[in-house]
PDB file of C-alpha atoms in Angstrom:
ATOM      1  CA  ALA A  14     -38.729 114.555 195.077  1.00  0.00           C
ATOM      2  CA  PRO A  15     -40.818 113.188 192.210  1.00  0.00           C
ATOM      3  CA  SER A  16     -39.010 113.089 188.866  1.00  0.00           C
ATOM      4  CA  THR A  17     -41.725 115.090 187.092  1.00  0.00           C
ATOM      5  CA  GLN A  18     -41.321 118.413 188.823  1.00  0.00           C
ATOM      6  CA  ASN A  19     -38.490 120.648 189.879  1.00  0.00           C
ATOM      7  CA  THR A  20     -38.141 122.394 193.217  1.00  0.00           C
ATOM      8  CA  GLU A  21     -39.575 125.910 193.339  1.00  0.00           C
ATOM      9  CA  TYR A  22     -37.168 128.563 192.093  1.00  0.00           C
ATOM     10  CA  ALA A  23     -37.062 130.520 195.394  1.00  0.00           C
ATOM     11  CA  GLN A  24     -36.361 127.341 197.312  1.00  0.00           C
ATOM     12  CA  ARG A  25     -33.641 126.286 194.855  1.00  0.00           C
ATOM     13  CA  LYS A  26     -32.068 129.712 195.194  1.00  0.00           C
ATOM     14  CA  LEU A  27     -31.608 128.992 198.910  1.00  0.00           C
ATOM     15  CA  GLN A  28     -30.528 125.364 198.513  1.00  0.00           C
ATOM     16  CA  GLN A  29     -26.810 124.583 198.352  1.00  0.00           C
ATOM     17  CA  SER A  30     -25.919 128.265 198.530  1.00  0.00           C
ATOM     18  CA  PRO A  31     -22.306 128.124 199.778  1.00  0.00           C
ATOM     19  CA  GLU A  32     -21.705 125.188 197.426  1.00  0.00           C
ATOM     20  CA  LYS A  33     -23.165 127.095 194.482  1.00  0.00           C
ATOM     21  CA  ASN A  34     -20.977 130.090 195.258  1.00  0.00           C
ATOM     22  CA  ARG A  35     -17.862 127.911 195.348  1.00  0.00           C
ATOM     23  CA  ILE A  36     -18.819 126.274 192.051  1.00  0.00           C
ATOM     24  CA  ALA A  37     -19.466 129.718 190.561  1.00  0.00           C
ATOM     25  CA  LYS A  38     -16.034 130.990 191.628  1.00  0.00           C
ATOM     26  CA  LEU A  39     -14.289 128.001 190.072  1.00  0.00           C
ATOM     27  CA  VAL A  40     -16.267 128.302 186.813  1.00  0.00           C
ATOM     28  CA  ALA A  41     -15.396 132.003 186.607  1.00  0.00           C
ATOM     29  CA  GLN A  42     -11.701 131.198 187.105  1.00  0.00           C
ATOM     30  CA  HIS A  43     -11.930 128.918 184.084  1.00  0.00           C
ATOM     31  CA  ILE A  44     -13.361 131.585 181.752  1.00  0.00           C
ATOM     32  CA  PRO A  45     -10.714 133.865 180.228  1.00  0.00           C
ATOM     33  CA  ASP A  46     -11.276 137.588 179.636  1.00  0.00           C
ATOM     34  CA  HIS A  47     -12.725 138.484 176.211  1.00  0.00           C
ATOM     35  CA  ALA A  48     -14.356 135.058 175.825  1.00  0.00           C
ATOM     36  CA  SER A  49     -17.777 134.531 174.278  1.00  0.00           C
ATOM     37  CA  LEU A  50     -20.232 132.409 176.224  1.00  0.00           C
ATOM     38  CA  PHE A  51     -23.749 131.113 176.466  1.00  0.00           C
ATOM     39  CA  ILE A  52     -25.261 130.998 179.943  1.00  0.00           C
ATOM     40  CA  ASN A  53     -28.570 129.174 180.331  1.00  0.00           C
ATOM     41  CA  ILE A  54     -31.247 128.861 182.985  1.00  0.00           C
ATOM     42  CA  GLY A  55     -30.576 127.991 186.632  1.00  0.00           C
ATOM     43  CA  THR A  56     -29.710 129.393 190.024  1.00  0.00           C
ATOM     44  CA  THR A  57     -26.099 128.170 189.816  1.00  0.00           C
ATOM     45  CA  ASN A  58     -25.739 130.048 186.531  1.00  0.00           C
ATOM     46  CA  GLU A  59     -26.928 133.238 188.216  1.00  0.00           C
ATOM     47  CA  ALA A  60     -24.210 132.809 190.853  1.00  0.00           C
ATOM     48  CA  ILE A  61     -21.721 132.311 187.982  1.00  0.00           C
ATOM     49  CA  ALA A  62     -22.896 135.536 186.312  1.00  0.00           C
ATOM     50  CA  LYS A  63     -22.115 137.469 189.529  1.00  0.00           C
ATOM     51  CA  GLU A  64     -18.612 135.964 189.661  1.00  0.00           C
ATOM     52  CA  LEU A  65     -17.967 136.922 186.034  1.00  0.00           C
ATOM     53  CA  LEU A  66     -18.393 140.631 186.794  1.00  0.00           C
ATOM     54  CA  SER A  67     -14.693 140.899 187.639  1.00  0.00           C
ATOM     55  CA  HIS A  68     -13.847 139.816 184.065  1.00  0.00           C
ATOM     56  CA  THR A  69     -13.148 142.117 181.121  1.00  0.00           C
ATOM     57  CA  GLY A  70     -14.676 142.213 177.667  1.00  0.00           C
ATOM     58  CA  LEU A  71     -16.961 139.192 177.831  1.00  0.00           C
ATOM     59  CA  LYS A  72     -19.610 138.540 175.195  1.00  0.00           C
ATOM     60  CA  ILE A  73     -22.529 136.847 176.913  1.00  0.00           C
ATOM     61  CA  ILE A  74     -25.581 135.330 175.251  1.00  0.00           C
ATOM     62  CA  THR A  75     -28.255 134.208 177.687  1.00  0.00           C
ATOM     63  CA  ASN A  76     -31.824 132.982 177.879  1.00  0.00           C
ATOM     64  CA  ASN A  77     -31.978 133.861 181.560  1.00  0.00           C
ATOM     65  CA  LEU A  78     -33.436 137.269 182.496  1.00  0.00           C
ATOM     66  CA  HIS A  79     -31.738 137.210 185.892  1.00  0.00           C
ATOM     67  CA  VAL A  80     -28.332 136.588 184.312  1.00  0.00           C
ATOM     68  CA  ALA A  81     -28.976 139.388 181.803  1.00  0.00           C
ATOM     69  CA  ALA A  82     -29.870 141.764 184.642  1.00  0.00           C
ATOM     70  CA  ILE A  83     -26.688 140.857 186.550  1.00  0.00           C
ATOM     71  CA  VAL A  84     -24.253 141.304 183.642  1.00  0.00           C
ATOM     72  CA  SER A  85     -25.920 144.011 181.549  1.00  0.00           C
ATOM     73  CA  GLY A  86     -24.700 146.880 183.742  1.00  0.00           C
ATOM     74  CA  LYS A  87     -21.073 146.292 182.834  1.00  0.00           C
ATOM     75  CA  GLU A  88     -19.955 148.675 180.089  1.00  0.00           C
ATOM     76  CA  ASP A  89     -17.217 146.474 178.632  1.00  0.00           C
ATOM     77  CA  PHE A  90     -19.516 143.424 178.338  1.00  0.00           C
ATOM     78  CA  GLU A  91     -21.593 142.739 175.273  1.00  0.00           C
ATOM     79  CA  VAL A  92     -24.819 141.133 176.460  1.00  0.00           C
ATOM     80  CA  ILE A  93     -27.257 139.521 174.043  1.00  0.00           C
ATOM     81  CA  ILE A  94     -30.557 138.211 175.320  1.00  0.00           C
ATOM     82  CA  ALA A  95     -32.443 135.453 173.532  1.00  0.00           C
ATOM     83  CA  GLY A  96     -35.993 136.082 172.371  1.00  0.00           C
ATOM     84  CA  GLY A  97     -38.890 133.878 173.360  1.00  0.00           C
ATOM     85  CA  LYS A  98     -41.423 133.284 176.076  1.00  0.00           C
ATOM     86  CA  VAL A  99     -40.412 134.301 179.616  1.00  0.00           C
ATOM     87  CA  ARG A 100     -41.261 131.935 182.452  1.00  0.00           C
ATOM     88  CA  SER A 101     -42.423 133.996 185.384  1.00  0.00           C
ATOM     89  CA  ARG A 102     -41.215 131.504 187.966  1.00  0.00           C
ATOM     90  CA  ASP A 103     -37.486 131.753 187.159  1.00  0.00           C
ATOM     91  CA  GLY A 104     -36.925 134.303 184.398  1.00  0.00           C
ATOM     92  CA  GLY A 105     -36.015 131.606 181.885  1.00  0.00           C
ATOM     93  CA  ILE A 106     -36.672 132.302 178.204  1.00  0.00           C
ATOM     94  CA  ILE A 107     -37.702 129.186 176.267  1.00  0.00           C
ATOM     95  CA  GLY A 108     -39.446 128.015 173.130  1.00  0.00           C
ATOM     96  CA  GLU A 109     -38.878 127.527 169.400  1.00  0.00           C
ATOM     97  CA  ALA A 110     -37.803 131.152 168.893  1.00  0.00           C
ATOM     98  CA  THR A 111     -35.167 130.779 171.622  1.00  0.00           C
ATOM     99  CA  MET A 112     -33.707 127.654 170.003  1.00  0.00           C
ATOM    100  CA  ASP A 113     -33.522 129.330 166.594  1.00  0.00           C
ATOM    101  CA  PHE A 114     -31.870 132.351 168.177  1.00  0.00           C
ATOM    102  CA  VAL A 115     -29.227 130.313 170.013  1.00  0.00           C
ATOM    103  CA  SER A 116     -28.423 128.395 166.829  1.00  0.00           C
ATOM    104  CA  GLN A 117     -27.206 131.568 165.106  1.00  0.00           C
ATOM    105  CA  PHE A 118     -24.156 131.805 167.374  1.00  0.00           C
ATOM    106  CA  ARG A 119     -20.954 129.894 168.001  1.00  0.00           C
ATOM    107  CA  THR A 120     -19.341 130.623 171.352  1.00  0.00           C
ATOM    108  CA  ASP A 121     -16.131 129.677 173.156  1.00  0.00           C
ATOM    109  CA  PHE A 122     -18.049 128.334 176.157  1.00  0.00           C
ATOM    110  CA  GLY A 123     -21.529 127.090 176.896  1.00  0.00           C
ATOM    111  CA  ILE A 124     -22.398 127.127 180.590  1.00  0.00           C
ATOM    112  CA  ILE A 125     -25.315 124.851 181.392  1.00  0.00           C
ATOM    113  CA  GLY A 126     -27.058 123.616 184.493  1.00  0.00           C
ATOM    114  CA  ILE A 127     -28.837 120.309 184.948  1.00  0.00           C
ATOM    115  CA  SER A 128     -31.508 118.775 187.172  1.00  0.00           C
ATOM    116  CA  GLY A 129     -29.926 115.350 187.429  1.00  0.00           C
ATOM    117  CA  ILE A 130     -27.219 112.996 186.152  1.00  0.00           C
ATOM    118  CA  ASP A 131     -28.443 109.412 185.938  1.00  0.00           C
ATOM    119  CA  ASP A 132     -26.287 106.472 186.967  1.00  0.00           C
ATOM    120  CA  ASP A 133     -25.596 105.683 183.302  1.00  0.00           C
ATOM    121  CA  GLY A 134     -24.343 109.215 182.613  1.00  0.00           C
ATOM    122  CA  SER A 135     -27.543 110.560 181.038  1.00  0.00           C
ATOM    123  CA  LEU A 136     -28.037 114.275 181.646  1.00  0.00           C
ATOM    124  CA  LEU A 137     -31.619 114.768 182.816  1.00  0.00           C
ATOM    125  CA  ASP A 138     -34.008 117.670 183.173  1.00  0.00           C
ATOM    126  CA  PHE A 139     -37.672 118.426 183.834  1.00  0.00           C
ATOM    127  CA  ASP A 140     -38.744 120.765 181.070  1.00  0.00           C
ATOM    128  CA  TYR A 141     -38.813 119.697 177.424  1.00  0.00           C
ATOM    129  CA  GLN A 142     -38.505 123.207 175.987  1.00  0.00           C
ATOM    130  CA  GLU A 143     -35.641 124.063 178.312  1.00  0.00           C
ATOM    131  CA  VAL A 144     -33.868 120.869 177.260  1.00  0.00           C
ATOM    132  CA  ARG A 145     -34.228 121.749 173.560  1.00  0.00           C
ATOM    133  CA  VAL A 146     -32.582 125.135 174.167  1.00  0.00           C
ATOM    134  CA  ALA A 147     -29.774 123.495 176.189  1.00  0.00           C
ATOM    135  CA  GLN A 148     -29.181 121.004 173.344  1.00  0.00           C
ATOM    136  CA  ALA A 149     -28.870 123.860 170.830  1.00  0.00           C
ATOM    137  CA  LEU A 150     -26.462 125.564 173.199  1.00  0.00           C
ATOM    138  CA  ILE A 151     -24.296 122.415 173.531  1.00  0.00           C
ATOM    139  CA  LYS A 152     -24.174 122.077 169.756  1.00  0.00           C
ATOM    140  CA  ASN A 153     -23.029 125.677 169.285  1.00  0.00           C
ATOM    141  CA  SER A 154     -20.355 125.913 172.000  1.00  0.00           C
ATOM    142  CA  ARG A 155     -16.708 124.999 171.484  1.00  0.00           C
ATOM    143  CA  GLN A 156     -16.457 123.917 175.107  1.00  0.00           C
ATOM    144  CA  VAL A 157     -19.418 122.863 177.226  1.00  0.00           C
ATOM    145  CA  LEU A 158     -19.135 123.495 180.934  1.00  0.00           C
ATOM    146  CA  LEU A 159     -21.641 121.824 183.235  1.00  0.00           C
ATOM    147  CA  ALA A 160     -21.985 123.377 186.687  1.00  0.00           C
ATOM    148  CA  CYS A 161     -23.820 121.153 189.157  1.00  0.00           C
ATOM    149  CA  ASP A 162     -23.655 120.516 192.877  1.00  0.00           C
ATOM    150  CA  HIS A 163     -23.255 117.004 194.281  1.00  0.00           C
ATOM    151  CA  THR A 164     -26.996 116.526 194.919  1.00  0.00           C
ATOM    152  CA  LYS A 165     -27.573 116.226 191.148  1.00  0.00           C
ATOM    153  CA  PHE A 166     -25.638 112.936 190.838  1.00  0.00           C
ATOM    154  CA  GLY A 167     -28.068 110.018 190.718  1.00  0.00           C
ATOM    155  CA  ARG A 168     -31.046 112.406 190.872  1.00  0.00           C
ATOM    156  CA  GLN A 169     -33.974 111.390 188.678  1.00  0.00           C
ATOM    157  CA  ALA A 170     -35.676 113.607 186.142  1.00  0.00           C
ATOM    158  CA  MET A 171     -37.845 112.621 183.221  1.00  0.00           C
ATOM    159  CA  ILE A 172     -36.361 114.228 180.114  1.00  0.00           C
ATOM    160  CA  LYS A 173     -33.018 113.272 178.648  1.00  0.00           C
ATOM    161  CA  LEU A 174     -30.885 116.265 177.684  1.00  0.00           C
ATOM    162  CA  GLY A 175     -27.818 114.385 176.509  1.00  0.00           C
ATOM    163  CA  GLU A 176     -24.915 112.262 177.663  1.00  0.00           C
ATOM    164  CA  ILE A 177     -22.036 113.045 179.987  1.00  0.00           C
ATOM    165  CA  SER A 178     -19.820 112.783 176.876  1.00  0.00           C
ATOM    166  CA  ASP A 179     -21.537 115.924 175.490  1.00  0.00           C
ATOM    167  CA  ILE A 180     -19.721 118.029 178.058  1.00  0.00           C
ATOM    168  CA  ASN A 181     -16.044 118.973 178.287  1.00  0.00           C
ATOM    169  CA  ILE A 182     -15.780 120.297 181.837  1.00  0.00           C
ATOM    170  CA  LEU A 183     -17.797 119.426 184.926  1.00  0.00           C
ATOM    171  CA  VAL A 184     -17.590 121.731 187.934  1.00  0.00           C
ATOM    172  CA  THR A 185     -19.051 120.363 191.149  1.00  0.00           C
ATOM    173  CA  ASP A 186     -18.559 120.887 194.879  1.00  0.00           C
ATOM    174  CA  ARG A 187     -17.384 117.461 195.999  1.00  0.00           C
ATOM    175  CA  ALA A 188     -15.863 114.395 194.392  1.00  0.00           C
ATOM    176  CA  PRO A 189     -18.557 112.224 192.791  1.00  0.00           C
ATOM    177  CA  GLU A 190     -18.901 108.531 193.624  1.00  0.00           C
ATOM    178  CA  ASP A 191     -16.462 106.137 191.953  1.00  0.00           C
ATOM    179  CA  HIS A 192     -18.748 104.948 189.155  1.00  0.00           C
ATOM    180  CA  PHE A 193     -19.398 108.573 188.131  1.00  0.00           C
ATOM    181  CA  VAL A 194     -15.652 109.261 188.212  1.00  0.00           C
ATOM    182  CA  THR A 195     -15.152 106.269 185.872  1.00  0.00           C
ATOM    183  CA  LEU A 196     -17.902 107.541 183.546  1.00  0.00           C
ATOM    184  CA  LEU A 197     -16.379 111.031 183.507  1.00  0.00           C
ATOM    185  CA  ASN A 198     -12.892 109.702 182.808  1.00  0.00           C
ATOM    186  CA  ASP A 199     -14.144 107.360 180.071  1.00  0.00           C
ATOM    187  CA  SER A 200     -15.919 110.317 178.461  1.00  0.00           C
ATOM    188  CA  ASP A 201     -12.813 112.554 178.632  1.00  0.00           C
ATOM    189  CA  VAL A 202     -14.553 115.057 180.879  1.00  0.00           C
ATOM    190  CA  THR A 203     -12.325 117.313 182.965  1.00  0.00           C
ATOM    191  CA  THR A 204     -13.745 117.363 186.494  1.00  0.00           C
ATOM    192  CA  LEU A 205     -13.066 120.395 188.700  1.00  0.00           C
ATOM    193  CA  ILE A 206     -13.954 120.148 192.381  1.00  0.00           C
ATOM    194  CA  ALA A 207     -14.860 123.373 194.175  1.00  0.00           C
ATOM    195  CA  ASP A 208     -14.198 122.130 197.677  1.00  0.00           C
ATOM    196  CA  GLU A 209     -14.275 124.069 200.915  1.00  0.00           C
ATOM    197  CA  ASP A 210     -10.729 125.367 200.550  1.00  0.00           C
ATOM    198  CA  LEU A 211     -12.220 127.877 198.132  1.00  0.00           C
ATOM    199  CA  GLU A 212     -14.389 129.389 200.858  1.00  0.00           C
ATOM    200  CA  GLU A 213     -13.637 132.997 201.698  1.00  0.00           C
ATOM    201  CA  PRO A 214     -12.267 133.249 205.255  1.00  0.00           C
ATOM    202  CA  THR A 215     -14.961 134.795 207.456  1.00  0.00           C
TER     203      THR A 215
END
């Protein structure tokens, strides 16, 4: 795929589905009850939101309309939705107003998605405004948790979001290649692998 455009939302929602669900389960296991968290844009993050419904007393700030819709029905959750311009294609809320809004908070966890991780450990994405919001979110989270399936390693995208060292925990569905493992270890990133043993028996 060219590095200037992302796959259509509906198509991404179908891609990597069992993997995304496993990643989502593992992320949810890592979030304690009564935590505060940012959740940003992405289909993996929507799967995470569904898994978090079994939690108690979460405070969730999101710039993702789909995430807000998933978690807002739970009475013991406090759900805050960022202001800004809504993208019709994926329900993401982006723009200057969104960045300013995010910057008013400090949360226990920031859950972000990514379009690609370059071979040098750069975190890459396609949309400049989305990247700016993600950067604000990283800055205002005590722990940054990156959820990404194995296809994102070595995948090219045009805009640099940050470095692998900006994140604390990486959750993926299979062990990355050795040079990524070295990068992750050198950057003190905890890597959690959601492998097939986490699948529900059918």
